[in-house]
C-alpha angles and dihedrals in degrees: 000000000000120000132182092244092059101066094116091053089049091056090051091049091053091049088054090052098242095171118224092002095067117106121179128205115206129152090347092306126130119198134168147117136243131200136180131198124231113294091012123124123191136184120209133181114212123215092261093055095259117137129221124196109196122204121212121294092019130147127185137171121210128204120174126180135168091273107030144034113208130181120178115204107212097172141349131014138305134189108213126204102184124202111230115256114152091188094055115045116208111230127190112198127198134169091269103042145300145282118216128195141151096208130346146103120262145143127234123191127185113218124189092268106007147040120237122204129189126178122214098172136008122358138291138192116230116200131182126212090274131037094297113118144152135199113223130195132189113310094021132109140185140174138217115223129216091272092055095253116146119221120229113262116276135181116269137183099235091184091061095040093053099036087113086080087070093041095259134124110211117190121189111185089325122166117248088244089058091046092052093048091052097043091049089067088070101043130086092206124058120265119192147163124200118244113263140066095333092053089053096054111117132231138187115192146105128246139171119258087219094059112038088155086073087061091053091049092050100045098077090055093049102039135025092260141111132209116238118199119212127205092247090062096256122130126220125198111218138172114278 
């Protein structure tokens, strides 16, 4: 946990080479990186008082200066609670675009070919690599596709989307492909489903992030599928 009063300790940590945990403070700049393993959740307070909640398999880089606050999401998902500072916008960058705020609460998730944004409180500006952009308010979401195009705002259930913060996976008419992608974040062994009709089957249910095997046990009774175990420890979902 990083607090504003601990800057001197952060410098010492960096000098000792403590990997992702090292922050350095130089000419009013704060820089560092954070990373979580699969099925690991972590809460971090930044020097400006903003809070980050990192989902599993997440990697971010942070760069603060006197005029800007930048976080680059390299992988995974983060719930941001941003301290208000109208003179220093808070910008989250991804491969597809950026999200800009001065103070609010929102979630950003990096998908294989897109960036998903959902706002719980306040408002944010979502901008693609080109001129495409959208302004989101509480209860709205959007996404930036691989070409940098921003989708028009749409209603989202932020409670369901961010249930991972309480260790839950909440699926509301999700495709099996989406369920597998989400559950895989919390498994040490691969879980997959081949593209096609099976992957497009839909599911509404709630499971624990700490017991994704319960999901695998339940699936054959919910959908016309079976679970195939492979010698390498991976699991494949196939048609029954």
